[in-house]
């Protein structure tokens, strides 16, 4: 999910079959931001035995300015 100033603006739900070792999830949104706005990104495992991992090689976050 993507949050701006604590409010959800975009979410994505994906379901994976058992036995998948690795999967990439992408979510994107174009939002009007002010200089004092903050962005939060959340990933949640809603059940099962899967693990949500993050780290230098696992997680990418990118913001671009569109004029």
Coordinates of N, CA and C in Angstrom, one line a residue:
X1 N 0.8 -1.2 0.0 CA 0.0 0.0 0.0 C 0.9 1.2 0.0
X2 N 0.4 2.3 -0.6 CA 1.0 3.6 -0.6 C 0.2 4.5 0.2
X3 N 0.8 5.2 1.2 CA 0.1 6.2 2.0 C 0.8 7.5 1.8
X4 N 0.0 8.6 1.8 CA 0.5 10.0 1.8 C -0.1 10.7 3.0
X5 N 0.8 11.2 3.8 CA 0.3 11.8 5.0 C -0.6 11.0 5.9
X6 N -0.4 9.7 5.9 CA -1.2 8.8 6.7 C -2.5 8.3 6.1
X7 N -2.7 8.7 4.8 CA -4.0 8.3 4.1 C -3.6 7.3 3.0
X8 N -4.3 6.2 2.9 CA -4.0 5.2 1.8 C -4.5 5.9 0.5
X9 N -3.6 5.8 -0.5 CA -3.9 6.4 -1.8 C -3.9 5.3 -2.9
X10 N -3.2 4.1 -2.6 CA -3.1 3.1 -3.6 C -2.8 1.8 -2.9
X11 N -3.5 0.7 -3.3 CA -3.2 -0.6 -2.8 C -3.2 -1.7 -3.8
X12 N -2.5 -2.8 -3.6 CA -2.5 -3.9 -4.5 C -2.6 -5.1 -3.7
X13 N -3.3 -6.1 -4.2 CA -3.4 -7.4 -3.6 C -3.0 -8.4 -4.6
X14 N -2.1 -9.3 -4.2 CA -1.6 -10.4 -5.0 C -1.6 -11.7 -4.3
X15 N -2.0 -12.7 -5.0 CA -2.0 -14.1 -4.4 C -1.0 -14.9 -5.1
X16 N -0.2 -15.7 -4.4 CA 0.8 -16.6 -5.0 C 0.5 -18.0 -4.7
X17 N 0.9 -18.9 -5.6 CA 0.7 -20.3 -5.5 C 1.8 -20.8 -4.5
X18 N 1.5 -21.9 -3.8 CA 2.5 -22.5 -2.9 C 3.7 -23.0 -3.8
X19 N 4.8 -22.9 -3.2 CA 6.1 -23.3 -3.8 C 6.8 -22.2 -4.5
X20 N 6.2 -21.1 -4.7 CA 7.0 -20.0 -5.3 C 8.0 -19.5 -4.4
X21 N 9.3 -19.4 -4.9 CA 10.4 -19.0 -4.0 C 10.5 -17.5 -3.9
X22 N 10.3 -16.8 -5.1 CA 10.5 -15.4 -5.1 C 9.5 -14.8 -6.1
X23 N 9.0 -13.6 -5.7 CA 8.1 -12.9 -6.6 C 8.3 -11.4 -6.4
X24 N 8.2 -10.7 -7.5 CA 8.3 -9.2 -7.5 C 6.9 -8.6 -7.6
X25 N 6.6 -7.7 -6.7 CA 5.4 -7.0 -6.7 C 5.7 -5.5 -7.0
X26 N 4.9 -4.9 -7.9 CA 5.1 -3.5 -8.3 C 3.8 -2.8 -8.0
X27 N 3.9 -1.6 -7.6 CA 2.7 -0.7 -7.4 C 3.2 0.7 -7.7
X28 N 2.3 1.5 -8.4 CA 2.7 2.8 -8.8 C 1.5 3.7 -8.7
X29 N 1.8 5.0 -8.6 CA 0.8 6.0 -8.5 C 1.4 7.4 -8.8
X30 N 0.6 8.2 -9.5 CA 1.0 9.6 -9.7 C 0.2 10.5 -8.8
X31 N 0.9 11.2 -7.9 CA 0.2 12.0 -6.9 C 0.8 13.4 -6.9
X32 N -0.1 14.4 -6.6 CA 0.4 15.8 -6.4 C 0.8 15.9 -4.9
X33 N 2.1 16.3 -4.8 CA 2.7 16.4 -3.4 C 3.1 17.8 -3.1
X34 N 3.0 18.2 -1.9 CA 3.6 19.4 -1.4 C 4.9 19.1 -0.7
X35 N 5.7 20.2 -0.5 CA 7.0 20.0 0.1 C 7.0 19.3 1.5
X36 N 5.9 19.5 2.2 CA 5.9 18.9 3.6 C 5.1 17.6 3.6
X37 N 4.7 17.0 2.5 CA 4.0 15.7 2.5 C 5.0 14.6 2.7
X38 N 4.5 13.5 3.3 CA 5.4 12.3 3.5 C 4.7 11.1 2.9
X39 N 5.6 10.2 2.4 CA 5.1 9.0 1.7 C 5.5 7.8 2.5
X40 N 4.6 6.8 2.7 CA 4.8 5.6 3.4 C 4.5 4.4 2.5
X41 N 5.3 3.3 2.5 CA 5.1 2.1 1.8 C 4.9 1.0 2.7
X42 N 3.9 0.1 2.6 CA 3.7 -1.0 3.4 C 3.5 -2.3 2.6
X43 N 4.1 -3.4 3.1 CA 3.9 -4.7 2.5 C 3.5 -5.6 3.7
X44 N 2.4 -6.4 3.5 CA 1.9 -7.2 4.5 C 1.6 -8.6 4.0
X45 N 2.0 -9.6 4.8 CA 1.7 -11.0 4.5 C 0.4 -11.3 5.3
X46 N -0.7 -11.5 4.6 CA -2.0 -11.7 5.2 C -2.3 -13.1 5.6
X47 N -1.3 -14.0 5.5 CA -1.5 -15.4 5.9 C -0.6 -16.3 5.2
X48 N -0.6 -17.6 5.6 CA 0.2 -18.6 5.0 C 1.6 -18.5 5.6
X49 N 2.5 -19.2 4.9 CA 3.9 -19.3 5.4 C 4.9 -18.5 4.7
X50 N 4.4 -17.6 3.8 CA 5.3 -16.7 3.1 C 5.9 -15.7 4.0
X51 N 7.1 -15.1 3.6 CA 7.8 -14.1 4.3 C 8.0 -12.9 3.5
X52 N 7.7 -11.7 4.0 CA 8.0 -10.5 3.3 C 9.4 -10.1 3.7
X53 N 10.3 -9.9 2.8 CA 11.6 -9.6 3.1 C 11.9 -8.2 2.5
X54 N 12.8 -7.5 3.2 CA 13.3 -6.2 2.6 C 14.8 -6.2 2.9
X55 N 15.5 -5.3 2.2 CA 16.9 -5.2 2.4 C 17.5 -4.6 1.1
X56 N 18.8 -4.4 1.1 CA 19.5 -3.7 0.0 C 19.2 -4.4 -1.3
X57 N 19.2 -5.7 -1.4 CA 19.0 -6.4 -2.7 C 17.5 -6.7 -2.9
X58 N 16.6 -6.6 -1.9 CA 15.3 -7.0 -2.0 C 14.3 -5.9 -2.3
X59 N 14.5 -4.7 -1.8 CA 13.5 -3.6 -1.9 C 14.0 -2.4 -2.7
X60 N 13.1 -1.9 -3.5 CA 13.4 -0.7 -4.3 C 12.3 0.2 -4.2
X61 N 12.6 1.5 -3.9 CA 11.6 2.6 -3.8 C 12.1 3.7 -4.7
X62 N 11.3 4.2 -5.6 CA 11.7 5.2 -6.5 C 10.6 6.3 -6.6
X63 N 11.0 7.6 -6.5 CA 10.1 8.7 -6.7 C 10.7 9.6 -7.8
X64 N 9.8 10.0 -8.7 CA 10.2 10.9 -9.8 C 9.4 12.1 -9.8
X65 N 10.0 13.2 -10.1 CA 9.2 14.5 -10.1 C 8.8 14.7 -11.6
X66 N 7.5 14.9 -11.8 CA 6.9 15.2 -13.1 C 6.5 16.7 -13.1
X67 N 7.0 17.4 -14.0 CA 6.7 18.8 -14.1 C 5.6 19.1 -15.1

